[in-house]
Each structure stands twice: as C-alpha cells, then as structure tokens.
Amino acid sequence: MKNLSIVTEFILLGIPHTKDLETMLFVLFLCFYIFTLMGNLLILLAIVSSTRLHTPMYFFLCQLSVCDIFFPSVSSPKMLFYLSGNSRVISYAGCVSQLFFYHFLGCTECFLYTVMAYDRFVAICYPLRYSVVMSHRVCAILAMGTSFFGCIQATFLTTLTFQLPYCGPNEVDYFFCDIPVMLKLACADTSALEMVGFISVGLMPLSCFFLILTSYSRIVCSILQIRSAEGRHRAFSTCSAHLTAILLFYMPVVLIYLRPTPSPWLDATVQILNNLVTPMLNPLIYSLRNKEVKSSLWKVLHHLGFLPEQL
C-alpha cells in the first residue's frame, strides 16, 4: 500500500523564469503596491471629504477603491516577503485564505463593474428618474449584493479546490495559491472539477460582461441623441473612464482562465498586471478625466500640505 502523507504547507516557487531577478522585482512590485494603496486611499479621501461627490456613482467608486486596496493585498505581501530573501513556505490555511479572498474580491469587483454600468445606464437614459431608481436604499442593497454573491462564488470555488486530497508534492509553481496550479498538486482525478471550475469561473464574468455591453449599447444610443456637444462630451468622458477600467479588468480574466492551453509565464505576467497594475491605474483613470474628483483631490492634497491652494 502506498504511504501518503497529508500536506500541511506549500512552497511558493514564484514567477516562472525570473531566477536572479528577485531584487529588481522586489523594488518594482513594492513601488506598484505602495502607489496602489496611496492612489486608492486618496480617491477615498477625496470622495468622502466632498459633499458634491456623495452620489451613487462615487459611492460605487469608493467601494471599487476599497476592493483595489485589498485585492493586491491578498498576494503581494507574501510575494514581497519571499522576494526579499525570506521563506517561501505558506501554510495550508494560508493557501486556502489566499485563494478564497482572491476570488471573493475579484468576483465582487466583477459584480461591482456591472452595477456601475447599470448606474450609468439609469443616469444617462433615465435622468429624471435617476434619484428615485438609485436611492440610498437601492445603492446599499446593490453594494451588499456584490459582496454577498462574490462571497458565494469564492466559497464554491475554494470548497471545490480544497475538498481534494493533497498528499504528495507541495511545490506551487506560481507566486500565490490559485485554482489551476493547486489542482495540479491534488492526489486525485481533477478533470471533472477542472471543467466545473472552468464553467464557473468563465460563466460569471462573461455574464457580467454581457450585461455591461447591453447597458453601454443603450448608453451610446442615448448619448448620440443629446443635442448639446458639451453634454455629449461629458457623458462620453464619464463612460470612457469606466469602459477603460472594465477592459483592464476583464482582459486578464479571459487570458488566464478561459484559454485552452495555459502558459505559466504568460499567466503570471498577466496576473501581476491584474493584481498590481490595474488597481494602481484605476485611481488615475477615474480622476484624470473627472474635474470634480480632481478638484476634491487637489483640496485633499492641499490640506495634507503637498500642493498649493489653487490649481
């Protein structure tokens, strides 16, 4: 009878094909992480401190900034820890936590982008009914709903992955614990579970993306009917920022989870962009083309003593 021992910890091998680049990657990723935290914290401060920005659109933007603070924090601290020369070992519970919170926050963002598209749809297509449709109660329900369904999806995927026995190799050929690399280490046939996970991970974002495209097709039709050139420009400016953020979010998901033949190096590169670069760019995307956010942000930076009073 074959002697099988239960795995109690895993070893993160890191990003493939990056041997001897640890110091450079540590400095680079640390800068990305710091800028991500600072940028999203500033967006939160700018929105909270300005009563003009206490509207549904900025309420959901606040929630996005919170997600963008915690999302890279799932994998980045441990990655920076071992890139600085420390242990690459992660406990079984730590690995479970990484996978759960990564998909919880990722799914929450996916649902949140859908809600933000719906908010813009109501604001542009039904402006007179906007305050009634997007009331404080509705916004609170939608915000809680994104987290609730994100938690359900993450719980399902985590349970699906870790109900398998792990009794042999414990080297994770990646920089954090994710579904594809964990299934490779399981001591059981994972073909059926891979198909279920593929459908689950693929169906949810594609469904959300379809709803977003539906909303924006209606939005574009409504914008084209606006007679004022200034009104069309303002509507397009707001929507283009949201669409840019959506594309930056969804492209890595498609490349990582919906490709038939995975590539470890490409997956890791795209995952880094998704985990660190996109959350860092979101504050820039939403602030550079928005005068109200820029004005409030300027006031916050002035209050902190970093900038003069006037633009």
C-alpha positions as protocol buffer text, in pm:
chain_id: "A"
residue {
  index: 1
  type: MET
  ca { x: 0 y: 0 z: 0 }
}
residue {
  index: 2
  type: LYS
  ca { x: 138 y: 340 z: -95 }
}
residue {
  index: 3
  type: ASN
  ca { x: 220 y: 562 z: 201 }
}
residue {
  index: 4
  type: LEU
  ca { x: 51 y: 903 z: 158 }
}
residue {
  index: 5
  type: SER
  ca { x: 112 y: 1194 z: 393 }
}
residue {
  index: 6
  type: ILE
  ca { x: -124 y: 1489 z: 426 }
}
residue {
  index: 7
  type: VAL
  ca { x: 25 y: 1818 z: 309 }
}
residue {
  index: 8
  type: THR
  ca { x: 23 y: 2084 z: 584 }
}
residue {
  index: 9
  type: GLU
  ca { x: 214 y: 2355 z: 400 }
}
residue {
  index: 10
  type: PHE
  ca { x: 305 y: 2460 z: 48 }
}
residue {
  index: 11
  type: ILE
  ca { x: 613 y: 2621 z: -108 }
}
residue {
  index: 12
  type: LEU
  ca { x: 554 y: 2909 z: -349 }
}
residue {
  index: 13
  type: LEU
  ca { x: 809 y: 2883 z: -631 }
}
residue {
  index: 14
  type: GLY
  ca { x: 727 y: 3234 z: -753 }
}
residue {
  index: 15
  type: ILE
  ca { x: 708 y: 3377 z: -1104 }
}
residue {
  index: 16
  type: PRO
  ca { x: 844 y: 3131 z: -1362 }
}
residue {
  index: 17
  type: HIS
  ca { x: 1173 y: 3216 z: -1539 }
}
residue {
  index: 18
  type: THR
  ca { x: 1269 y: 3501 z: -1303 }
}
residue {
  index: 19
  type: LYS
  ca { x: 1566 y: 3345 z: -1127 }
}
residue {
  index: 20
  type: ASP
  ca { x: 1826 y: 3601 z: -1005 }
}
residue {
  index: 21
  type: LEU
  ca { x: 1579 y: 3888 z: -1064 }
}
residue {
  index: 22
  type: GLU
  ca { x: 1437 y: 3885 z: -711 }
}
residue {
  index: 23
  type: THR
  ca { x: 1585 y: 4219 z: -600 }
}
residue {
  index: 24
  type: MET
  ca { x: 1470 y: 4407 z: -910 }
}
residue {
  index: 25
  type: LEU
  ca { x: 1122 y: 4252 z: -890 }
}
residue {
  index: 26
  type: PHE
  ca { x: 1101 y: 4332 z: -518 }
}
residue {
  index: 27
  type: VAL
  ca { x: 1170 y: 4702 z: -578 }
}
residue {
  index: 28
  type: LEU
  ca { x: 935 y: 4717 z: -880 }
}
residue {
  index: 29
  type: PHE
  ca { x: 643 y: 4538 z: -712 }
}
residue {
  index: 30
  type: LEU
  ca { x: 690 y: 4729 z: -388 }
}
residue {
  index: 31
  type: CYS
  ca { x: 658 y: 5058 z: -581 }
}
residue {
  index: 32
  type: PHE
  ca { x: 346 y: 4929 z: -758 }
}
residue {
  index: 33
  type: TYR
  ca { x: 194 y: 4820 z: -427 }
}
residue {
  index: 34
  type: ILE
  ca { x: 267 y: 5148 z: -248 }
}
residue {
  index: 35
  type: PHE
  ca { x: 129 y: 5356 z: -536 }
}
residue {
  index: 36
  type: THR
  ca { x: -182 y: 5134 z: -545 }
}
residue {
  index: 37
  type: LEU
  ca { x: -250 y: 5185 z: -175 }
}
residue {
  index: 38
  type: MET
  ca { x: -179 y: 5559 z: -185 }
}
residue {
  index: 39
  type: GLY
  ca { x: -382 y: 5624 z: -501 }
}
residue {
  index: 40
  type: ASN
  ca { x: -691 y: 5442 z: -381 }
}
residue {
  index: 41
  type: LEU
  ca { x: -670 y: 5593 z: -32 }
}
residue {
  index: 42
  type: LEU
  ca { x: -654 y: 5941 z: -189 }
}
residue {
  index: 43
  type: ILE
  ca { x: -960 y: 5865 z: -403 }
}
residue {
  index: 44
  type: LEU
  ca { x: -1146 y: 5753 z: -90 }
}
residue {
  index: 45
  type: LEU
  ca { x: -1044 y: 6069 z: 97 }
}
residue {
  index: 46
  type: ALA
  ca { x: -1138 y: 6291 z: -199 }
}
residue {
  index: 47
  type: ILE
  ca { x: -1488 y: 6141 z: -226 }
}
residue {
  index: 48
  type: VAL
  ca { x: -1561 y: 6123 z: 146 }
}
residue {
  index: 49
  type: SER
  ca { x: -1443 y: 6480 z: 210 }
}
residue {
  index: 50
  type: SER
  ca { x: -1653 y: 6639 z: -68 }
}
residue {
  index: 51
  type: THR
  ca { x: -2031 y: 6653 z: -24 }
}
residue {
  index: 52
  type: ARG
  ca { x: -2067 y: 6716 z: -401 }
}
residue {
  index: 53
  type: LEU
  ca { x: -1937 y: 6365 z: -460 }
}
residue {
  index: 54
  type: HIS
  ca { x: -2187 y: 6194 z: -229 }
}
residue {
  index: 55
  type: THR
  ca { x: -2379 y: 6044 z: -521 }
}
residue {
  index: 56
  type: PRO
  ca { x: -2439 y: 5680 z: -627 }
}
residue {
  index: 57
  type: MET
  ca { x: -2164 y: 5687 z: -892 }
}
residue {
  index: 58
  type: TYR
  ca { x: -1899 y: 5795 z: -642 }
}
residue {
  index: 59
  type: PHE
  ca { x: -2040 y: 5566 z: -373 }
}
residue {
  index: 60
  type: PHE
  ca { x: -1968 y: 5269 z: -600 }
}
residue {
  index: 61
  type: LEU
  ca { x: -1631 y: 5420 z: -691 }
}
residue {
  index: 62
  type: CYS
  ca { x: -1550 y: 5424 z: -319 }
}
residue {
  index: 63
  type: GLN
  ca { x: -1636 y: 5055 z: -299 }
}
residue {
  index: 64
  type: LEU
  ca { x: -1413 y: 4989 z: -601 }
}
residue {
  index: 65
  type: SER
  ca { x: -1124 y: 5172 z: -430 }
}
residue {
  index: 66
  type: VAL
  ca { x: -1172 y: 4958 z: -117 }
}
residue {
  index: 67
  type: CYS
  ca { x: -1159 y: 4644 z: -332 }
}
residue {
  index: 68
  type: ASP
  ca { x: -849 y: 4777 z: -512 }
}
residue {
  index: 69
  type: ILE
  ca { x: -678 y: 4826 z: -176 }
}
residue {
  index: 70
  type: PHE
  ca { x: -748 y: 4473 z: -52 }
}
residue {
  index: 71
  type: PHE
  ca { x: -725 y: 4283 z: -384 }
}
residue {
  index: 72
  type: PRO
  ca { x: -346 y: 4325 z: -431 }
}
residue {
  index: 73
  type: SER
  ca { x: -301 y: 4277 z: -56 }
}
residue {
  index: 74
  type: VAL
  ca { x: -406 y: 3912 z: -90 }
}
residue {
  index: 75
  type: SER
  ca { x: -89 y: 3805 z: -270 }
}
residue {
  index: 76
  type: SER
  ca { x: 154 y: 4099 z: -270 }
}
residue {
  index: 77
  type: PRO
  ca { x: 275 y: 4097 z: 95 }
}
residue {
  index: 78
  type: LYS
  ca { x: 373 y: 3729 z: 80 }
}
residue {
  index: 79
  type: MET
  ca { x: 531 y: 3775 z: -264 }
}
residue {
  index: 80
  type: LEU
  ca { x: 735 y: 4073 z: -141 }
}
residue {
  index: 81
  type: PHE
  ca { x: 828 y: 3874 z: 170 }
}
residue {
  index: 82
  type: TYR
  ca { x: 992 y: 3590 z: -23 }
}
residue {
  index: 83
  type: LEU
  ca { x: 1136 y: 3817 z: -294 }
}
residue {
  index: 84
  type: SER
  ca { x: 1330 y: 3990 z: -15 }
}
residue {
  index: 85
  type: GLY
  ca { x: 1502 y: 3659 z: 64 }
}
residue {
  index: 86
  type: ASN
  ca { x: 1265 y: 3518 z: 326 }
}
residue {
  index: 87
  type: SER
  ca { x: 1085 y: 3185 z: 339 }
}
residue {
  index: 88
  type: ARG
  ca { x: 860 y: 3080 z: 52 }
}
residue {
  index: 89
  type: VAL
  ca { x: 657 y: 2847 z: 274 }
}
residue {
  index: 90
  type: ILE
  ca { x: 285 y: 2914 z: 316 }
}
residue {
  index: 91
  type: SER
  ca { x: 61 y: 2713 z: 547 }
}
residue {
  index: 92
  type: TYR
  ca { x: -234 y: 2509 z: 421 }
}
residue {
  index: 93
  type: ALA
  ca { x: -475 y: 2754 z: 590 }
}
residue {
  index: 94
  type: GLY
  ca { x: -284 y: 3048 z: 442 }
}
residue {
  index: 95
  type: CYS
  ca { x: -315 y: 2897 z: 96 }
}
residue {
  index: 96
  type: VAL
  ca { x: -690 y: 2845 z: 142 }
}
residue {
  index: 97
  type: SER
  ca { x: -724 y: 3205 z: 261 }
}
residue {
  index: 98
  type: GLN
  ca { x: -530 y: 3339 z: -39 }
}
residue {
  index: 99
  type: LEU
  ca { x: -749 y: 3155 z: -287 }
}
residue {
  index: 100
  type: PHE
  ca { x: -1074 y: 3248 z: -112 }
}
residue {
  index: 101
  type: PHE
  ca { x: -1003 y: 3620 z: -71 }
}
residue {
  index: 102
  type: TYR
  ca { x: -854 y: 3649 z: -421 }
}
residue {
  index: 103
  type: HIS
  ca { x: -1174 y: 3517 z: -579 }
}
residue {
  index: 104
  type: PHE
  ca { x: -1400 y: 3691 z: -328 }
}
residue {
  index: 105
  type: LEU
  ca { x: -1256 y: 4033 z: -409 }
}
residue {
  index: 106
  type: GLY
  ca { x: -1220 y: 3955 z: -779 }
}
residue {
  index: 107
  type: CYS
  ca { x: -1583 y: 3839 z: -809 }
}
residue {
  index: 108
  type: THR
  ca { x: -1700 y: 4137 z: -602 }
}
residue {
  index: 109
  type: GLU
  ca { x: -1524 y: 4373 z: -845 }
}
residue {
  index: 110
  type: CYS
  ca { x: -1678 y: 4188 z: -1138 }
}
residue {
  index: 111
  type: PHE
  ca { x: -2029 y: 4237 z: -998 }
}
residue {
  index: 112
  type: LEU
  ca { x: -1943 y: 4593 z: -900 }
}
residue {
  index: 113
  type: TYR
  ca { x: -1845 y: 4690 z: -1255 }
}
residue {
  index: 114
  type: THR
  ca { x: -2184 y: 4556 z: -1366 }
}
residue {
  index: 115
  type: VAL
  ca { x: -2363 y: 4766 z: -1104 }
}
residue {
  index: 116
  type: MET
  ca { x: -2161 y: 5074 z: -1206 }
}
residue {
  index: 117
  type: ALA
  ca { x: -2265 y: 5017 z: -1569 }
}
residue {
  index: 118
  type: TYR
  ca { x: -2628 y: 4996 z: -1457 }
}
residue {
  index: 119
  type: ASP
  ca { x: -2586 y: 5319 z: -1260 }
}
residue {
  index: 120
  type: ARG
  ca { x: -2455 y: 5500 z: -1571 }
}
residue {
  index: 121
  type: PHE
  ca { x: -2736 y: 5346 z: -1777 }
}
residue {
  index: 122
  type: VAL
  ca { x: -3003 y: 5488 z: -1546 }
}
residue {
  index: 123
  type: ALA
  ca { x: -2825 y: 5826 z: -1514 }
}
residue {
  index: 124
  type: ILE
  ca { x: -2795 y: 5881 z: -1890 }
}
residue {
  index: 125
  type: CYS
  ca { x: -3102 y: 5700 z: -2026 }
}
residue {
  index: 126
  type: TYR
  ca { x: -3347 y: 5794 z: -1748 }
}
residue {
  index: 127
  type: PRO
  ca { x: -3206 y: 6112 z: -1587 }
}
residue {
  index: 128
  type: LEU
  ca { x: -3541 y: 6231 z: -1447 }
}
residue {
  index: 129
  type: ARG
  ca { x: -3595 y: 5902 z: -1263 }
}
residue {
  index: 130
  type: TYR
  ca { x: -3233 y: 5863 z: -1152 }
}
residue {
  index: 131
  type: SER
  ca { x: -3272 y: 5984 z: -793 }
}
residue {
  index: 132
  type: VAL
  ca { x: -3573 y: 5756 z: -744 }
}
residue {
  index: 133
  type: VAL
  ca { x: -3429 y: 5445 z: -907 }
}
residue {
  index: 134
  type: MET
  ca { x: -3084 y: 5482 z: -749 }
}
residue {
  index: 135
  type: SER
  ca { x: -3199 y: 5573 z: -399 }
}
residue {
  index: 136
  type: HIS
  ca { x: -2974 y: 5531 z: -93 }
}
residue {
  index: 137
  type: ARG
  ca { x: -3155 y: 5207 z: -7 }
}
residue {
  index: 138
  type: VAL
  ca { x: -3108 y: 5063 z: -358 }
}
residue {
  index: 139
  type: CYS
  ca { x: -2739 y: 5161 z: -361 }
}
residue {
  index: 140
  type: ALA
  ca { x: -2686 y: 4991 z: -23 }
}
residue {
  index: 141
  type: ILE
  ca { x: -2861 y: 4674 z: -144 }
}
residue {
  index: 142
  type: LEU
  ca { x: -2658 y: 4667 z: -466 }
}
residue {
  index: 143
  type: ALA
  ca { x: -2332 y: 4725 z: -277 }
}
residue {
  index: 144
  type: MET
  ca { x: -2407 y: 4447 z: -26 }
}
residue {
  index: 145
  type: GLY
  ca { x: -2525 y: 4223 z: -309 }
}
residue {
  index: 146
  type: THR
  ca { x: -2192 y: 4247 z: -492 }
}
residue {
  index: 147
  type: SER
  ca { x: -2006 y: 4133 z: -179 }
}
residue {
  index: 148
  type: PHE
  ca { x: -2265 y: 3865 z: -94 }
}
residue {
  index: 149
  type: PHE
  ca { x: -2258 y: 3700 z: -436 }
}
residue {
  index: 150
  type: GLY
  ca { x: -1881 y: 3742 z: -452 }
}
residue {
  index: 151
  type: CYS
  ca { x: -1857 y: 3552 z: -123 }
}
residue {
  index: 152
  type: ILE
  ca { x: -2084 y: 3273 z: -252 }
}
residue {
  index: 153
  type: GLN
  ca { x: -1878 y: 3233 z: -570 }
}
residue {
  index: 154
  type: ALA
  ca { x: -1548 y: 3236 z: -378 }
}
residue {
  index: 155
  type: THR
  ca { x: -1679 y: 2985 z: -121 }
}
residue {
  index: 156
  type: PHE
  ca { x: -1788 y: 2749 z: -401 }
}
residue {
  index: 157
  type: LEU
  ca { x: -1453 y: 2772 z: -584 }
}
residue {
  index: 158
  type: THR
  ca { x: -1248 y: 2735 z: -265 }
}
residue {
  index: 159
  type: THR
  ca { x: -1451 y: 2434 z: -147 }
}
residue {
  index: 160
  type: LEU
  ca { x: -1424 y: 2281 z: -494 }
}
residue {
  index: 161
  type: THR
  ca { x: -1045 y: 2316 z: -486 }
}
residue {
  index: 162
  type: PHE
  ca { x: -966 y: 2211 z: -130 }
}
residue {
  index: 163
  type: GLN
  ca { x: -1207 y: 1922 z: -91 }
}
residue {
  index: 164
  type: LEU
  ca { x: -949 y: 1732 z: -294 }
}
residue {
  index: 165
  type: PRO
  ca { x: -676 y: 1537 z: -110 }
}
residue {
  index: 166
  type: TYR
  ca { x: -328 y: 1694 z: -110 }
}
residue {
  index: 167
  type: CYS
  ca { x: -87 y: 1422 z: -9 }
}
residue {
  index: 168
  type: GLY
  ca { x: 214 y: 1437 z: -239 }
}
residue {
  index: 169
  type: PRO
  ca { x: 408 y: 1728 z: -392 }
}
residue {
  index: 170
  type: ASN
  ca { x: 368 y: 2064 z: -219 }
}
residue {
  index: 171
  type: GLU
  ca { x: 558 y: 2299 z: -453 }
}
residue {
  index: 172
  type: VAL
  ca { x: 322 y: 2557 z: -605 }
}
residue {
  index: 173
  type: ASP
  ca { x: 466 y: 2665 z: -941 }
}
residue {
  index: 174
  type: TYR
  ca { x: 329 y: 3017 z: -904 }
}
residue {
  index: 175
  type: PHE
  ca { x: 356 y: 3326 z: -687 }
}
residue {
  index: 176
  type: PHE
  ca { x: 32 y: 3262 z: -496 }
}
residue {
  index: 177
  type: CYS
  ca { x: -230 y: 2989 z: -448 }
}
residue {
  index: 178
  type: ASP
  ca { x: -477 y: 2988 z: -737 }
}
residue {
  index: 179
  type: ILE
  ca { x: -711 y: 2722 z: -872 }
}
residue {
  index: 180
  type: PRO
  ca { x: -519 y: 2598 z: -1182 }
}
residue {
  index: 181
  type: VAL
  ca { x: -188 y: 2546 z: -1000 }
}
residue {
  index: 182
  type: MET
  ca { x: -350 y: 2391 z: -691 }
}
residue {
  index: 183
  type: LEU
  ca { x: -542 y: 2132 z: -894 }
}
residue {
  index: 184
  type: LYS
  ca { x: -211 y: 2010 z: -1038 }
}
residue {
  index: 185
  type: LEU
  ca { x: -97 y: 1912 z: -686 }
}
residue {
  index: 186
  type: ALA
  ca { x: -409 y: 1716 z: -591 }
}
residue {
  index: 187
  type: CYS
  ca { x: -382 y: 1340 z: -537 }
}
residue {
  index: 188
  type: ALA
  ca { x: -698 y: 1264 z: -735 }
}
residue {
  index: 189
  type: ASP
  ca { x: -850 y: 1290 z: -1079 }
}
residue {
  index: 190
  type: THR
  ca { x: -935 y: 1658 z: -1128 }
}
residue {
  index: 191
  type: SER
  ca { x: -1069 y: 1652 z: -1486 }
}
residue {
  index: 192
  type: ALA
  ca { x: -1436 y: 1683 z: -1382 }
}
residue {
  index: 193
  type: LEU
  ca { x: -1357 y: 1954 z: -1127 }
}
residue {
  index: 194
  type: GLU
  ca { x: -1147 y: 2144 z: -1382 }
}
residue {
  index: 195
  type: MET
  ca { x: -1446 y: 2151 z: -1616 }
}
residue {
  index: 196
  type: VAL
  ca { x: -1682 y: 2267 z: -1337 }
}
residue {
  index: 197
  type: GLY
  ca { x: -1433 y: 2534 z: -1229 }
}
residue {
  index: 198
  type: PHE
  ca { x: -1380 y: 2644 z: -1589 }
}
residue {
  index: 199
  type: ILE
  ca { x: -1755 y: 2685 z: -1639 }
}
residue {
  index: 200
  type: SER
  ca { x: -1799 y: 2862 z: -1304 }
}
residue {
  index: 201
  type: VAL
  ca { x: -1504 y: 3099 z: -1342 }
}
residue {
  index: 202
  type: GLY
  ca { x: -1587 y: 3166 z: -1707 }
}
residue {
  index: 203
  type: LEU
  ca { x: -1967 y: 3191 z: -1691 }
}
residue {
  index: 204
  type: MET
  ca { x: -1985 y: 3453 z: -1417 }
}
residue {
  index: 205
  type: PRO
  ca { x: -1753 y: 3718 z: -1571 }
}
residue {
  index: 206
  type: LEU
  ca { x: -1889 y: 3657 z: -1921 }
}
residue {
  index: 207
  type: SER
  ca { x: -2246 y: 3703 z: -1795 }
}
residue {
  index: 208
  type: CYS
  ca { x: -2147 y: 4027 z: -1623 }
}
residue {
  index: 209
  type: PHE
  ca { x: -1962 y: 4143 z: -1932 }
}
residue {
  index: 210
  type: PHE
  ca { x: -2271 y: 4076 z: -2147 }
}
residue {
  index: 211
  type: LEU
  ca { x: -2485 y: 4285 z: -1909 }
}
residue {
  index: 212
  type: ILE
  ca { x: -2225 y: 4565 z: -1921 }
}
residue {
  index: 213
  type: LEU
  ca { x: -2221 y: 4561 z: -2302 }
}
residue {
  index: 214
  type: THR
  ca { x: -2602 y: 4571 z: -2305 }
}
residue {
  index: 215
  type: SER
  ca { x: -2602 y: 4873 z: -2072 }
}
residue {
  index: 216
  type: TYR
  ca { x: -2341 y: 5057 z: -2277 }
}
residue {
  index: 217
  type: SER
  ca { x: -2508 y: 4989 z: -2609 }
}
residue {
  index: 218
  type: ARG
  ca { x: -2816 y: 5164 z: -2470 }
}
residue {
  index: 219
  type: ILE
  ca { x: -2600 y: 5440 z: -2322 }
}
residue {
  index: 220
  type: VAL
  ca { x: -2427 y: 5511 z: -2656 }
}
residue {
  index: 221
  type: CYS
  ca { x: -2763 y: 5537 z: -2831 }
}
residue {
  index: 222
  type: SER
  ca { x: -2883 y: 5785 z: -2568 }
}
residue {
  index: 223
  type: ILE
  ca { x: -2564 y: 5992 z: -2581 }
}
residue {
  index: 224
  type: LEU
  ca { x: -2587 y: 6028 z: -2958 }
}
residue {
  index: 225
  type: GLN
  ca { x: -2933 y: 6180 z: -2912 }
}
residue {
  index: 226
  type: ILE
  ca { x: -2802 y: 6455 z: -2681 }
}
residue {
  index: 227
  type: ARG
  ca { x: -2813 y: 6783 z: -2875 }
}
residue {
  index: 228
  type: SER
  ca { x: -2554 y: 6968 z: -2668 }
}
residue {
  index: 229
  type: ALA
  ca { x: -2194 y: 6899 z: -2768 }
}
residue {
  index: 230
  type: GLU
  ca { x: -2083 y: 6972 z: -2412 }
}
residue {
  index: 231
  type: GLY
  ca { x: -2340 y: 6725 z: -2276 }
}
residue {
  index: 232
  type: ARG
  ca { x: -2223 y: 6453 z: -2516 }
}
residue {
  index: 233
  type: HIS
  ca { x: -1859 y: 6518 z: -2425 }
}
residue {
  index: 234
  type: ARG
  ca { x: -1927 y: 6497 z: -2051 }
}
residue {
  index: 235
  type: ALA
  ca { x: -2130 y: 6176 z: -2086 }
}
residue {
  index: 236
  type: PHE
  ca { x: -1864 y: 6014 z: -2309 }
}
residue {
  index: 237
  type: SER
  ca { x: -1588 y: 6125 z: -2070 }
}
residue {
  index: 238
  type: THR
  ca { x: -1753 y: 5959 z: -1770 }
}
residue {
  index: 239
  type: CYS
  ca { x: -1835 y: 5641 z: -1960 }
}
residue {
  index: 240
  type: SER
  ca { x: -1497 y: 5609 z: -2132 }
}
residue {
  index: 241
  type: ALA
  ca { x: -1321 y: 5602 z: -1793 }
}
residue {
  index: 242
  type: HIS
  ca { x: -1549 y: 5321 z: -1678 }
}
residue {
  index: 243
  type: LEU
  ca { x: -1504 y: 5126 z: -2003 }
}
residue {
  index: 244
  type: THR
  ca { x: -1124 y: 5157 z: -1980 }
}
residue {
  index: 245
  type: ALA
  ca { x: -1129 y: 5016 z: -1626 }
}
residue {
  index: 246
  type: ILE
  ca { x: -1360 y: 4732 z: -1738 }
}
residue {
  index: 247
  type: LEU
  ca { x: -1130 y: 4631 z: -2024 }
}
residue {
  index: 248
  type: LEU
  ca { x: -825 y: 4636 z: -1795 }
}
residue {
  index: 249
  type: PHE
  ca { x: -1014 y: 4410 z: -1552 }
}
residue {
  index: 250
  type: TYR
  ca { x: -1167 y: 4161 z: -1795 }
}
residue {
  index: 251
  type: MET
  ca { x: -880 y: 4107 z: -2039 }
}
residue {
  index: 252
  type: PRO
  ca { x: -656 y: 3933 z: -1777 }
}
residue {
  index: 253
  type: VAL
  ca { x: -951 y: 3716 z: -1664 }
}
residue {
  index: 254
  type: VAL
  ca { x: -1005 y: 3592 z: -2020 }
}
residue {
  index: 255
  type: LEU
  ca { x: -633 y: 3533 z: -2080 }
}
residue {
  index: 256
  type: ILE
  ca { x: -578 y: 3344 z: -1753 }
}
residue {
  index: 257
  type: TYR
  ca { x: -891 y: 3135 z: -1702 }
}
residue {
  index: 258
  type: LEU
  ca { x: -1051 y: 3092 z: -2046 }
}
residue {
  index: 259
  type: ARG
  ca { x: -754 y: 2986 z: -2259 }
}
residue {
  index: 260
  type: PRO
  ca { x: -748 y: 2615 z: -2353 }
}
residue {
  index: 261
  type: THR
  ca { x: -367 y: 2583 z: -2321 }
}
residue {
  index: 262
  type: PRO
  ca { x: -222 y: 2762 z: -2015 }
}
residue {
  index: 263
  type: SER
  ca { x: 125 y: 2916 z: -2019 }
}
residue {
  index: 264
  type: PRO
  ca { x: 278 y: 2957 z: -1669 }
}
residue {
  index: 265
  type: TRP
  ca { x: 498 y: 3256 z: -1759 }
}
residue {
  index: 266
  type: LEU
  ca { x: 224 y: 3438 z: -1954 }
}
residue {
  index: 267
  type: ASP
  ca { x: -32 y: 3363 z: -1682 }
}
residue {
  index: 268
  type: ALA
  ca { x: 199 y: 3500 z: -1414 }
}
residue {
  index: 269
  type: THR
  ca { x: 274 y: 3815 z: -1615 }
}
residue {
  index: 270
  type: VAL
  ca { x: -94 y: 3882 z: -1683 }
}
residue {
  index: 271
  type: GLN
  ca { x: -179 y: 3802 z: -1320 }
}
residue {
  index: 272
  type: ILE
  ca { x: 75 y: 4057 z: -1198 }
}
residue {
  index: 273
  type: LEU
  ca { x: -86 y: 4319 z: -1423 }
}
residue {
  index: 274
  type: ASN
  ca { x: -427 y: 4223 z: -1285 }
}
residue {
  index: 275
  type: ASN
  ca { x: -317 y: 4214 z: -921 }
}
residue {
  index: 276
  type: LEU
  ca { x: -97 y: 4524 z: -906 }
}
residue {
  index: 277
  type: VAL
  ca { x: -106 y: 4739 z: -1218 }
}
residue {
  index: 278
  type: THR
  ca { x: -482 y: 4761 z: -1279 }
}
residue {
  index: 279
  type: PRO
  ca { x: -565 y: 4859 z: -916 }
}
residue {
  index: 280
  type: MET
  ca { x: -286 y: 5118 z: -939 }
}
residue {
  index: 281
  type: LEU
  ca { x: -424 y: 5264 z: -1266 }
}
residue {
  index: 282
  type: ASN
  ca { x: -790 y: 5282 z: -1157 }
}
residue {
  index: 283
  type: PRO
  ca { x: -744 y: 5600 z: -947 }
}
residue {
  index: 284
  type: LEU
  ca { x: -572 y: 5766 z: -1244 }
}
residue {
  index: 285
  type: ILE
  ca { x: -842 y: 5653 z: -1487 }
}
residue {
  index: 286
  type: TYR
  ca { x: -1125 y: 5786 z: -1271 }
}
residue {
  index: 287
  type: SER
  ca { x: -958 y: 6109 z: -1161 }
}
residue {
  index: 288
  type: LEU
  ca { x: -771 y: 6244 z: -1465 }
}
residue {
  index: 289
  type: ARG
  ca { x: -1088 y: 6278 z: -1677 }
}
residue {
  index: 290
  type: ASN
  ca { x: -1316 y: 6391 z: -1396 }
}
residue {
  index: 291
  type: LYS
  ca { x: -1300 y: 6757 z: -1294 }
}
residue {
  index: 292
  type: GLU
  ca { x: -1498 y: 6706 z: -973 }
}
residue {
  index: 293
  type: VAL
  ca { x: -1269 y: 6431 z: -849 }
}
residue {
  index: 294
  type: LYS
  ca { x: -959 y: 6628 z: -950 }
}
residue {
  index: 295
  type: SER
  ca { x: -1086 y: 6935 z: -766 }
}
residue {
  index: 296
  type: SER
  ca { x: -1164 y: 6740 z: -449 }
}
residue {
  index: 297
  type: LEU
  ca { x: -833 y: 6553 z: -474 }
}
residue {
  index: 298
  type: TRP
  ca { x: -647 y: 6882 z: -505 }
}
residue {
  index: 299
  type: LYS
  ca { x: -816 y: 7008 z: -188 }
}
residue {
  index: 300
  type: VAL
  ca { x: -723 y: 6690 z: -2 }
}
residue {
  index: 301
  type: LEU
  ca { x: -358 y: 6718 z: -112 }
}
residue {
  index: 302
  type: HIS
  ca { x: -357 y: 7087 z: -18 }
}
residue {
  index: 303
  type: HIS
  ca { x: -499 y: 7004 z: 324 }
}
residue {
  index: 304
  type: LEU
  ca { x: -221 y: 6746 z: 369 }
}
residue {
  index: 305
  type: GLY
  ca { x: 33 y: 7014 z: 273 }
}
residue {
  index: 306
  type: PHE
  ca { x: 150 y: 6865 z: -58 }
}
residue {
  index: 307
  type: LEU
  ca { x: 4 y: 7121 z: -300 }
}
residue {
  index: 308
  type: PRO
  ca { x: -79 y: 7494 z: -316 }
}
residue {
  index: 309
  type: GLU
  ca { x: -437 y: 7607 z: -266 }
}
residue {
  index: 310
  type: GLN
  ca { x: -532 y: 7691 z: -624 }
}
residue {
  index: 311
  type: LEU
  ca { x: -497 y: 7491 z: -944 }
}
